[in-house]
Short mmCIF file of C-alpha atoms and ligand atoms in Angstrom, two decimals:
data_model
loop_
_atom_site.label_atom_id
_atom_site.label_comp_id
_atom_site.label_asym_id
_atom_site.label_seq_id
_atom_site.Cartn_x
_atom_site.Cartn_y
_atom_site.Cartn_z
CA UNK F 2 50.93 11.01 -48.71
CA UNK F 3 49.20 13.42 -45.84
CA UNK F 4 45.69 14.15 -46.67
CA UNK F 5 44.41 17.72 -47.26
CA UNK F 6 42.03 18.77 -45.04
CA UNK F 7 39.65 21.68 -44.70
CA UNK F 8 40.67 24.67 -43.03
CA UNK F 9 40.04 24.94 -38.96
CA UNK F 10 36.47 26.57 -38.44
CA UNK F 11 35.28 25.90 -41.93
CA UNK F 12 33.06 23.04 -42.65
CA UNK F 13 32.01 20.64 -45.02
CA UNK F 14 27.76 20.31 -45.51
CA UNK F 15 27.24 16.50 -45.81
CA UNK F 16 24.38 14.86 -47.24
CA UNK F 17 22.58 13.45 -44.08
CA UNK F 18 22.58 17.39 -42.95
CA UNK F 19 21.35 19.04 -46.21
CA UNK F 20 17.69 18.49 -45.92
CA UNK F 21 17.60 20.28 -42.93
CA UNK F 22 19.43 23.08 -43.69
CA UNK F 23 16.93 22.88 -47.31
CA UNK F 24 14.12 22.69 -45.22
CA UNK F 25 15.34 26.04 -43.14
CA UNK F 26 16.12 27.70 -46.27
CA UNK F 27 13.14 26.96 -48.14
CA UNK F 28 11.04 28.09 -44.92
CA UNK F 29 13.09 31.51 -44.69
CA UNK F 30 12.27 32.19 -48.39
CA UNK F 31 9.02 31.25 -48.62
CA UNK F 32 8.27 34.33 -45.13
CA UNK F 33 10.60 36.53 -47.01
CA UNK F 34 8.05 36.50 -50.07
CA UNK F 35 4.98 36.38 -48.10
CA UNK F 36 6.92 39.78 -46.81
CA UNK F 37 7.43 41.02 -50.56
CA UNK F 38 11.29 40.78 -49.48
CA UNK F 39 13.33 40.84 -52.61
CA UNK F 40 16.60 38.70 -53.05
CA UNK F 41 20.15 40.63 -53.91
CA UNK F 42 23.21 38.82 -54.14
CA UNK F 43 26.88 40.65 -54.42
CA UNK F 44 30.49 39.30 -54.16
CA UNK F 45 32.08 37.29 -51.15
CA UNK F 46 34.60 39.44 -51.95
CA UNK F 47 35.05 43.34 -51.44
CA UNK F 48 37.25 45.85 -50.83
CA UNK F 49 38.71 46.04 -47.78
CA UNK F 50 37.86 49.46 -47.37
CA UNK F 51 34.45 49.00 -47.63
CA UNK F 52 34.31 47.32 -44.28
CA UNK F 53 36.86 49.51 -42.32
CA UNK F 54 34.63 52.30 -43.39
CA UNK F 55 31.37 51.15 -42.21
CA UNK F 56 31.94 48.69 -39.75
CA UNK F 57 34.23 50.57 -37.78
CA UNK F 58 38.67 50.60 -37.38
CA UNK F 59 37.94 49.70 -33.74
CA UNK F 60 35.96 46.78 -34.10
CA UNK F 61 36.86 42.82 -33.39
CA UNK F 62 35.84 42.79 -36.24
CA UNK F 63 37.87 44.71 -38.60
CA UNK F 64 40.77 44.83 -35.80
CA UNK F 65 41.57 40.97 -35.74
CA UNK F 66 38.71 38.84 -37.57
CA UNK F 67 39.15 40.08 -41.45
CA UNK F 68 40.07 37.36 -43.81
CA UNK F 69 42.39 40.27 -45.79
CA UNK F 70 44.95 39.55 -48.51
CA UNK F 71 46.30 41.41 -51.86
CA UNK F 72 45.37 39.89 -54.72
CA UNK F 73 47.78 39.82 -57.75
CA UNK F 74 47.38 43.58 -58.49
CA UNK F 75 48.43 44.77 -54.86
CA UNK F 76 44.86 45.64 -54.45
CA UNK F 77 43.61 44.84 -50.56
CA UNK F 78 40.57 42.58 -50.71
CA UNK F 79 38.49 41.16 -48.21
CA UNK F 80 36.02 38.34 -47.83
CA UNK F 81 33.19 39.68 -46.10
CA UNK F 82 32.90 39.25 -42.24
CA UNK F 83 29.01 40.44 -42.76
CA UNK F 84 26.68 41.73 -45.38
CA UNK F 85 25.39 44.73 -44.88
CA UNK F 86 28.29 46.87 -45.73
CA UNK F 87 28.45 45.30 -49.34
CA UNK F 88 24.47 45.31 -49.35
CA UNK F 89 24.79 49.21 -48.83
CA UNK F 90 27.25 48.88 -51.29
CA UNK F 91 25.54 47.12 -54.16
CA UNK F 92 22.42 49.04 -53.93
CA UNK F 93 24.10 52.39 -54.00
CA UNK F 94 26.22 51.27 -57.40
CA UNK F 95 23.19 50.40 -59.19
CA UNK F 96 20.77 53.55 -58.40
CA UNK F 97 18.40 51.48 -55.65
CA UNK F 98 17.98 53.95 -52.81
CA UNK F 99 17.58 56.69 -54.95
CA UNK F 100 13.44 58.27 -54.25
CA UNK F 101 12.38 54.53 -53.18
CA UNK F 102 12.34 52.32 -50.65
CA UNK F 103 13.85 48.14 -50.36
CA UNK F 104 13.07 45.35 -49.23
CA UNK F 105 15.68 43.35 -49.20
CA UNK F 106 17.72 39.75 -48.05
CA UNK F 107 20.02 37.95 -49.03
CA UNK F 108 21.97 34.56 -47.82
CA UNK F 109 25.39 33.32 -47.98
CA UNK F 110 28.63 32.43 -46.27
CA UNK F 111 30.41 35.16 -44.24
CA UNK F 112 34.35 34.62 -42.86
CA UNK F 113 35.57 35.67 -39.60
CA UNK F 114 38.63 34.83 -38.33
CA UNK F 115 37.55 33.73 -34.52
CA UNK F 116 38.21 31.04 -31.90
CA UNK F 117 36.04 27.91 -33.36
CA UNK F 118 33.71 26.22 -31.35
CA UNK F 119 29.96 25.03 -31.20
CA UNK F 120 28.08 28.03 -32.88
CA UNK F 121 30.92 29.97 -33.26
CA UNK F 122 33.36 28.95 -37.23
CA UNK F 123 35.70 30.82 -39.66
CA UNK F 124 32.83 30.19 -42.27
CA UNK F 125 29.49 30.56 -41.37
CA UNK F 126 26.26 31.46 -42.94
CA UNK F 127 23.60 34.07 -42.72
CA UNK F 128 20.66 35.38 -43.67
CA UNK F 129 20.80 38.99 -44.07
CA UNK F 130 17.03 41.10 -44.41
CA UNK F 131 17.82 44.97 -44.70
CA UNK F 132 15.33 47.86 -45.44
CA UNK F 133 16.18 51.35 -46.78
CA UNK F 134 14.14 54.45 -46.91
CA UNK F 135 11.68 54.39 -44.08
CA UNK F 136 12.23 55.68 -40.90
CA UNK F 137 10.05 53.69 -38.83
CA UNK F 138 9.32 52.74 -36.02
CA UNK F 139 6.79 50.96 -38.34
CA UNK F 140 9.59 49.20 -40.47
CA UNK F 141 11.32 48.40 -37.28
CA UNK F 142 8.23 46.90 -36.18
CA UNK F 143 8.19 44.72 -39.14
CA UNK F 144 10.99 43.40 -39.32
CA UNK F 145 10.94 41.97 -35.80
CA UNK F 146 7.90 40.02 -36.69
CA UNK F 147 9.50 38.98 -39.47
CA UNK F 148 11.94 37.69 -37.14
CA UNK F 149 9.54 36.36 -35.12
CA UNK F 150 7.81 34.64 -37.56
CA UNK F 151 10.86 32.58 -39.30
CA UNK F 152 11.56 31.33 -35.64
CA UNK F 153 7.67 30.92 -34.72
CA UNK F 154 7.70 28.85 -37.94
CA UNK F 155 10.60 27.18 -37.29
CA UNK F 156 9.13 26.35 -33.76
CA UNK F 157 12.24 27.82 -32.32
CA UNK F 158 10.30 30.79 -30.68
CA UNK F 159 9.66 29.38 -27.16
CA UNK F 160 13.39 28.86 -27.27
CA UNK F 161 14.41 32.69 -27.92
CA UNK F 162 14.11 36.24 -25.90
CA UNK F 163 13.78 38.85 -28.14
CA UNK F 164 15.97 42.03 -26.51
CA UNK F 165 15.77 45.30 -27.22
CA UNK F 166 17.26 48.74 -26.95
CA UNK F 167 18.16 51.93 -28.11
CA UNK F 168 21.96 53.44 -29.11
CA UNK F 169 20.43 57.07 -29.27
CA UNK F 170 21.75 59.24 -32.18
CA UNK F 171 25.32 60.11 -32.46
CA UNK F 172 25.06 62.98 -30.22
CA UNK F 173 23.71 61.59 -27.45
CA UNK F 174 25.55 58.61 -27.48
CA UNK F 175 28.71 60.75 -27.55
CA UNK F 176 27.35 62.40 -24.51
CA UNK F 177 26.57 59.15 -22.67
CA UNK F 178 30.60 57.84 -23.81
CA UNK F 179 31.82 60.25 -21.92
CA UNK F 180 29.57 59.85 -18.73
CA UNK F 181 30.84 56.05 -19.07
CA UNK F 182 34.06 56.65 -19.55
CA UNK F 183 34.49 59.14 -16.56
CA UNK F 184 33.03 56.31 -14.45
CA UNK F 185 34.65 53.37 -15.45
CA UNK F 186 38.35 55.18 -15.79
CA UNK F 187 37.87 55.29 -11.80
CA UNK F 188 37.68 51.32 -12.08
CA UNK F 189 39.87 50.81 -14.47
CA UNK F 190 42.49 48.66 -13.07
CA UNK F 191 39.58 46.34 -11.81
CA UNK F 192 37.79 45.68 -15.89
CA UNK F 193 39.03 42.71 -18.03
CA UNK F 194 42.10 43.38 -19.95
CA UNK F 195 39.47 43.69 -22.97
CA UNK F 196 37.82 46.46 -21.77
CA UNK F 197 40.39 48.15 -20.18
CA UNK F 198 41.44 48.29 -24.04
CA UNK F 199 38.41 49.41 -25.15
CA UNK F 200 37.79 52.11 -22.61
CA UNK F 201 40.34 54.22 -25.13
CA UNK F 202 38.90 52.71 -28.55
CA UNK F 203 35.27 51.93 -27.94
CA UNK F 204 33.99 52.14 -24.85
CA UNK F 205 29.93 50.95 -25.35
CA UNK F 206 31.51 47.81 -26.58
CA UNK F 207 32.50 47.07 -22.04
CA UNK F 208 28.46 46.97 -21.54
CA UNK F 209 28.44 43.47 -23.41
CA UNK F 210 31.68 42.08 -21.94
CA UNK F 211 31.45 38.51 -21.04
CA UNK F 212 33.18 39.17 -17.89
CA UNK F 213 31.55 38.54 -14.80
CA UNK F 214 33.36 41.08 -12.74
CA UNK F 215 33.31 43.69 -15.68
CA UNK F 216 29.30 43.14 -15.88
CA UNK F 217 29.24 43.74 -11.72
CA UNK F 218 31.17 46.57 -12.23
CA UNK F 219 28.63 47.98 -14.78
CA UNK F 220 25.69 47.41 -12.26
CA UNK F 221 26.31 51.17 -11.11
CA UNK F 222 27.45 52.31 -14.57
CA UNK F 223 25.51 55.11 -16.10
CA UNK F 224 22.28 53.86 -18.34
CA UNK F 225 22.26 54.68 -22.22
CA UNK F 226 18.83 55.21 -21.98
CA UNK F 227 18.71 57.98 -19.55
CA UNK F 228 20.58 59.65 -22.44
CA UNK F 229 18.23 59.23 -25.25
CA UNK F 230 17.84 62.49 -27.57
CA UNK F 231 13.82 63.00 -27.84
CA UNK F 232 13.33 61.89 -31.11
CA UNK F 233 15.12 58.61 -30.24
CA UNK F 234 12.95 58.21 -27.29
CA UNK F 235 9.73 58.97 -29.45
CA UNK F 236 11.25 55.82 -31.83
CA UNK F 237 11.89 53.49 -29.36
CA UNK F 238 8.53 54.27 -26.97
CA UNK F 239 6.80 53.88 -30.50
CA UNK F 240 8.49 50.49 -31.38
CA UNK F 241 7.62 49.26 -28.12
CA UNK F 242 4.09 50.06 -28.51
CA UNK F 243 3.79 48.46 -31.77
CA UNK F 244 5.25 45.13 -31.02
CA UNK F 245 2.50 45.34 -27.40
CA UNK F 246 -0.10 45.93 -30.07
CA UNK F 247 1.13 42.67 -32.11
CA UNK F 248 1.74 40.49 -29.06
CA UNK F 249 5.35 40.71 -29.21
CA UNK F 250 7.11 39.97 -26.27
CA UNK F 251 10.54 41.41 -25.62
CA UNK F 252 12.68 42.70 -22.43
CA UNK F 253 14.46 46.31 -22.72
CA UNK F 254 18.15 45.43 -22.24
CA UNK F 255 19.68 48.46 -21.64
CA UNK F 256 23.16 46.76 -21.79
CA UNK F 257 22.62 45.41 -24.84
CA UNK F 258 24.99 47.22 -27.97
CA UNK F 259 26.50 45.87 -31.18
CA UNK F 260 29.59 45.14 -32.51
CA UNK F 261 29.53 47.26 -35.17
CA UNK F 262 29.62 50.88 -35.35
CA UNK F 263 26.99 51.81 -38.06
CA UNK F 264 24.03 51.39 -35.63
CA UNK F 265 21.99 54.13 -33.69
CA UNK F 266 18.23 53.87 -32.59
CA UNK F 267 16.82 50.37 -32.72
CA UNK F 268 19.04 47.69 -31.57
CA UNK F 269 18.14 43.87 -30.94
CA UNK F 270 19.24 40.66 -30.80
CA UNK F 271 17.14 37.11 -30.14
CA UNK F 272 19.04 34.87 -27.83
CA UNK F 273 19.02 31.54 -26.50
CA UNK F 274 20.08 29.99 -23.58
CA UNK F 275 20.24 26.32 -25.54
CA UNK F 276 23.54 26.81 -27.46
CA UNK F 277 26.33 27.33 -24.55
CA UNK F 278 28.03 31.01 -24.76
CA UNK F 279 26.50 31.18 -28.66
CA UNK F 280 23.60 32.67 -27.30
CA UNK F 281 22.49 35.06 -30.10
CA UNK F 282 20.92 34.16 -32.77
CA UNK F 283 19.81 36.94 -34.82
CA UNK F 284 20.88 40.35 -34.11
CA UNK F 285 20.09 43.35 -36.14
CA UNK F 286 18.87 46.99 -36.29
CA UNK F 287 18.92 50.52 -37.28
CA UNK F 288 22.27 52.22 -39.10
CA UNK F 289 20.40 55.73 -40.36
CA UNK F 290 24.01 56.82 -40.78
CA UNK F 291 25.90 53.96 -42.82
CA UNK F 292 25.00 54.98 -46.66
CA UNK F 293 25.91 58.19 -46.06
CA UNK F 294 29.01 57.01 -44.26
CA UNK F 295 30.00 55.12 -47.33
CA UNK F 296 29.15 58.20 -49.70
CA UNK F 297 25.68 57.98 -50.47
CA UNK F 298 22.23 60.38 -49.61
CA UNK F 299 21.50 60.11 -46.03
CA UNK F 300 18.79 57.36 -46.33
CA UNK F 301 17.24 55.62 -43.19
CA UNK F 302 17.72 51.96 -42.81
CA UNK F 303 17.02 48.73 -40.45
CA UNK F 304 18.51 45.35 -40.78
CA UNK F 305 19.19 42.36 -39.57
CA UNK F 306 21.52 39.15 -39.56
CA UNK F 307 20.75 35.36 -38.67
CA UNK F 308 23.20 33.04 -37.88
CA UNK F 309 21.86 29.71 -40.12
CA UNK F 310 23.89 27.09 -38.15
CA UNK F 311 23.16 28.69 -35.05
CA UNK F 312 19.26 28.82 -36.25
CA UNK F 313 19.88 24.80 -37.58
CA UNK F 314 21.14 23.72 -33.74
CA UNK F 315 18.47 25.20 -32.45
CA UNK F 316 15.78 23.89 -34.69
CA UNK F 317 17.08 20.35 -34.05
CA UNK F 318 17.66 21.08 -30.33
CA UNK F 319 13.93 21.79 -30.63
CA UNK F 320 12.23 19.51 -32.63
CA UNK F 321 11.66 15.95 -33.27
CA UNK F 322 12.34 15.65 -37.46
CA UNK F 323 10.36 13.79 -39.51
CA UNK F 324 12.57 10.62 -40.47
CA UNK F 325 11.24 11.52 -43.76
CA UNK F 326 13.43 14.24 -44.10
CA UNK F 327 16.77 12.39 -44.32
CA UNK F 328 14.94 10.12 -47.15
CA UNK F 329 15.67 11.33 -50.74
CA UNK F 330 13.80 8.57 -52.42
CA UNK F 331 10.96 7.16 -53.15
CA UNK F 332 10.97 4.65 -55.89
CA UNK F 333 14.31 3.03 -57.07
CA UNK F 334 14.08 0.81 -60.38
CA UNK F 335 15.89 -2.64 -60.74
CA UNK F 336 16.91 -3.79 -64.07
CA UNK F 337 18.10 -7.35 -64.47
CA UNK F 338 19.70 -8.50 -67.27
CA UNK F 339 20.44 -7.42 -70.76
CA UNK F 340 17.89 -4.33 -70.63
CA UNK F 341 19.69 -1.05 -69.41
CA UNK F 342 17.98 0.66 -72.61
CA UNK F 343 14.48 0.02 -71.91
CA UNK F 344 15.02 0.58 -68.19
CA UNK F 345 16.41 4.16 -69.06
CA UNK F 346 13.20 4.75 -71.07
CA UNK F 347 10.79 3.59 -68.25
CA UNK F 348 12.63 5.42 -65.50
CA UNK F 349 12.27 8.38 -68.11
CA UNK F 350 9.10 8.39 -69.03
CA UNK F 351 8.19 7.84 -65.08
CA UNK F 352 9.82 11.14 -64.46
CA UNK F 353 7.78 12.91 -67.13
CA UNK F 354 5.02 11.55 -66.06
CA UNK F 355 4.98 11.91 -62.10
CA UNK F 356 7.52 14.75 -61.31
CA UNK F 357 6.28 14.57 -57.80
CA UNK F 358 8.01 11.14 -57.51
CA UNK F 359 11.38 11.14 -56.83
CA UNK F 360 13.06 7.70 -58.64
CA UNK F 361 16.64 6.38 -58.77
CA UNK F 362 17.71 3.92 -60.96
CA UNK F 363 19.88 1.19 -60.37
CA UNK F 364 23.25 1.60 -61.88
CA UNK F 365 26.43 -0.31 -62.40
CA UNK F 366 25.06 -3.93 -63.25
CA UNK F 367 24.99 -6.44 -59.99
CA UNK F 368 22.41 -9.81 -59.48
CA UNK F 369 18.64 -9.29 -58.67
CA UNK F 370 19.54 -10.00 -54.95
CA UNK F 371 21.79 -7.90 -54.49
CA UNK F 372 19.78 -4.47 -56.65
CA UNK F 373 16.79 -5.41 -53.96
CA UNK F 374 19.34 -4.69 -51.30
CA UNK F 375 20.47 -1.33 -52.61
CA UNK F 376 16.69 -0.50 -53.22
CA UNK F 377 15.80 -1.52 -49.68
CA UNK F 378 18.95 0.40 -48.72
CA UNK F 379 17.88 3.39 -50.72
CA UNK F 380 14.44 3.75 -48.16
CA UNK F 381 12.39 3.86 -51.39
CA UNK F 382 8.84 2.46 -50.97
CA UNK F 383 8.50 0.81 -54.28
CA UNK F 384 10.76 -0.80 -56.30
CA UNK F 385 10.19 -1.06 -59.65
CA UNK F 386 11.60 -4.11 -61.31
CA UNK F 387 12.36 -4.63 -65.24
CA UNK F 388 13.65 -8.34 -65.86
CA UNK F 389 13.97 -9.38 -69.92
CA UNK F 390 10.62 -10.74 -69.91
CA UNK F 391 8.87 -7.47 -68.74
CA UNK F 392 10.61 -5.61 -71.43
CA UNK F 393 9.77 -7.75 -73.99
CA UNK F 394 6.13 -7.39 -72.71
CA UNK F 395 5.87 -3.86 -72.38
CA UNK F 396 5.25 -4.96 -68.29
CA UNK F 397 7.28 -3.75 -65.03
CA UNK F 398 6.98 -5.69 -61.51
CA UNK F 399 5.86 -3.40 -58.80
CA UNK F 400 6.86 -4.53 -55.45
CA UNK F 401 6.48 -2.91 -52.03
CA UNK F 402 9.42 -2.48 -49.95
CA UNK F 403 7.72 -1.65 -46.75
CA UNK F 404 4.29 -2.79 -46.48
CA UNK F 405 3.16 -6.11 -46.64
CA UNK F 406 1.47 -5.95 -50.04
CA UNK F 407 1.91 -8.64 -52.72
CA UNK F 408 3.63 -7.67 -55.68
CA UNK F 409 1.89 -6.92 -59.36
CA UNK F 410 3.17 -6.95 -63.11
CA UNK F 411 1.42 -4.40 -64.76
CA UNK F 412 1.46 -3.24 -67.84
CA UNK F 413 3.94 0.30 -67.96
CA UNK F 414 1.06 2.60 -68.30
CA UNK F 415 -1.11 1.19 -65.54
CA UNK F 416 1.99 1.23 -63.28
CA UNK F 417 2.62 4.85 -63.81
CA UNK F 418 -0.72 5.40 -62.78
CA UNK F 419 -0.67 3.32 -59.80
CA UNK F 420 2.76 5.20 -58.77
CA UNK F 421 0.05 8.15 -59.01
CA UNK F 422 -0.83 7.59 -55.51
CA UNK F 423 2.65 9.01 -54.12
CA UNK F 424 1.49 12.77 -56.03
P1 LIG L 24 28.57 37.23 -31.46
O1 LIG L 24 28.24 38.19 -30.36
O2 LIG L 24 28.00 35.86 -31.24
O3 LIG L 24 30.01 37.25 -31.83
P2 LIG L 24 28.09 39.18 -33.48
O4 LIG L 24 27.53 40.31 -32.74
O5 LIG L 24 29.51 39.20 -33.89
O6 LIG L 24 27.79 37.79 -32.73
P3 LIG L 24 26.68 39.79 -35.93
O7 LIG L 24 27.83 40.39 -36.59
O8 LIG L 24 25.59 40.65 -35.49
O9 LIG L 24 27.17 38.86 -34.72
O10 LIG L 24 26.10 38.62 -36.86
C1 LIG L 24 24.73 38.22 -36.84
C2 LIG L 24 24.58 36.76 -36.47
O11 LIG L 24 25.48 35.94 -37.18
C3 LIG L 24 24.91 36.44 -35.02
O12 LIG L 24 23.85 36.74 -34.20
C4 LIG L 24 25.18 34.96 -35.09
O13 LIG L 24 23.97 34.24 -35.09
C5 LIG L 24 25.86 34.82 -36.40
N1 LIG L 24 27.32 34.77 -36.25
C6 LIG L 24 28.18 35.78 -36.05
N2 LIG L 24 29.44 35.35 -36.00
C7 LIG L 24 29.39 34.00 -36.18
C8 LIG L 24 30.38 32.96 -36.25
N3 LIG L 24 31.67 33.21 -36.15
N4 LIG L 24 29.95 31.69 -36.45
C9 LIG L 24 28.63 31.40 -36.57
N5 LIG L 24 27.66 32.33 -36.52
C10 LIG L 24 28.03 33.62 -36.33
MG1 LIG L 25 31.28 38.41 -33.01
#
């Protein structure tokens, strides 16, 4: 019979790979609460709606990457390509935004249907951080060295370039549309078939064409900046003099835009140039407009999204992981002969007693020989080993696996206390 296999672009988390992606996790939780971030978790699934609303009809997103079906009521669902729209969402169901302010992140899988490749998968994962009810540039601020201290942690940092700009309020980015379109429609016949496209639907999206001739093109193009309203040029001269006063270094990338609609003011992304064409890894920034957008109070907001297998290649790209890491014990019990009840109470009582230590017992019978095998195979230090004379003895053999130590029978409670030493 032909096997079933997973779906193209979504992938399977195997055990030599999920202590680093632990390790990443528990690092980006443990910033996020010395940030007083707060965890919210909503559906994978939505309306689909929700996301044509905020992140735009003429978006690759919503235009070809939406995992979209009817379920059995005829109602149109979607799994979500991103989180912020359902984020929004959430918080404005339950009464969050209203006279108060969030922190908030979140973490999870998000689906979009796209060419797979290194960095790039029909599944992937993100970590999500978005703020509501400041106006900044002081929350902007903070965020990015929240950023920058997940991949500083990480020690990803020397890795990344953090770019920055600013898409202006509506107004003036209407404004600076049409000074790009009137320029470009002269080229026209000369952009990528892409942004030929877009110069009808969404014509900011051409600055961050791949294309090489498209981006040569641009060289001359009018500059989004020159058309900043003042208050956005008060934000972004602010939020550049708050990350010089934290050491912050970044490069104004007056090209740079996002993919989604919902953002004005602050925009940034970190990239690399260690993952191929994947080059950005976290990418974020200010959406003032979206709650509103989505029927809500006007409320000011900041955000932003990282890429957690993106962030995982890097990290290993970077460092040198302890071989520790990939070992998930530490002392593994053998039990020979007729004493699978006492050895369940030792191993037991072990746990109780030294919850620091992580112990796996032998299981599914097999000669002494062979056990010492599976506990050599296991990487465990120690092996603990319970023959029919031990247990009638109230005694355990405690034998090093690793170091050239000779082995002991102790007595149960005087082994537990010599296991102490792994604490
Ligand atoms: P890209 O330009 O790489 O397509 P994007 O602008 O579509 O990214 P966002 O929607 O801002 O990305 O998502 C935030 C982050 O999520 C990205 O910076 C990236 O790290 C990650 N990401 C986005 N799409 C994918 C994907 N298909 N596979 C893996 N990671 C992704
Ligand atoms: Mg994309």
């Amino acid at each position: 019979m032909k096997k079933i296999q997973a779906i193209r672009g979504m992938n399977d988390l195997l055990p030599d790979q999920s202590p680093i992606w632990q390790m990443v996790e528990s690092t980006l939780i443990d910033i996020l609460q010395r940030y007083s971030y707060q965890e919210i978790r909503f559906p994978i699934v939505e309306s689909t709606e929700l996301f044509k609303r905020s992140i735009g009809e003429v978006t690759d997103i919503v235009e070809k990457e939406m995992y979209t079906f009817e379920d059995r009521n005829g109602d149109s669902l979607t799994l979500r390509p991103e989180g912020t729209a359902s984020c929004v969402r959430a918080c404005e169901e339950h009464g969050l935004l209203y006279n108060q302010t969030q922190r908030l992140w979140y973490m999870g899988p998000m689906f979009r249907h796209e060419r797979p490749q290194k960095g790039r998968y029909r599944q992937f994962h993100q970590l999500g951080v978005e703020t509501f009810g400041m106006q900044g540039p002081d929350i902007d601020a903070e965020i990015l060295l929240l950023s920058a201290r997940i991949l500083r942690e990480l020690g990803v940092l020397s890795a990344v370039t953090l770019q920055i700009n600013s898409l202006a309020n509506a107004e003036s980015r209407a404004n600076y549309k049409a000074a790009l379109v009137s320029y470009l429609t002269n080229l026209q016949s000369e952009l990528d078939e892409d942004s030929q496209r877009r110069l009808t639907t969404n014509p900011l999206r051409i600055l961050d064409s791949k294309d090489p001739k498209t981006q040569s093109l641009l060289n001359n193009a009018p500059v989004l900046l020159d058309y900043l309203d003042e208050e956005s040029k008060q934000h972004f001269s602010g939020l550049k003099k708050l990350l010089d006063a934290a050491g912050v270094q970044y490069q104004v990338n007056p090209r740079l835009v996002r993919g989604l609609d919902y953002y004005g003011k602050t925009a940034f992304e970190w990239v690399t140039d260690k993952l191929g064409a994947q080059a950005t890894v976290c990418a974020g920034g200010r959406y003032d407009n979206l709650v509103e957008q989505l029927g809500g109070k006007a409320t000011p907001a900041v955000g932003f999204g990282i890429g957690l297998e993106r962030l995982v290649l890097l990290v290993q790209e970077m460092q040198e992981l302890p071989a520790e890491l990939n070992l998930q014990t530490d002392v593994y019990l053998v039990a020979v002969g007729d004493v699978t009840e006492q050895a369940i109470q030792l191993v037991e009582q072990c746990r109780d007693e030294l919850p620091y230590v992580r112990f796996m017992m032998h299981c599914g019978g097999g000669n002494f020989k062979n056990q010492l095998k599976k506990a050599d195979k296991s990487g465990a230090e120690i092996a603990l080993i319970l023959g029919e004379d031990e247990a009638k003895s109230g005694q355990v053999v405690v034998k090093h696996l690793r170091e050239d130590i000779p082995q002991q029978t102790l007595l149960i409670a005087d082994a537990i206390e010599y296991l102490q030493t792994f604490e």
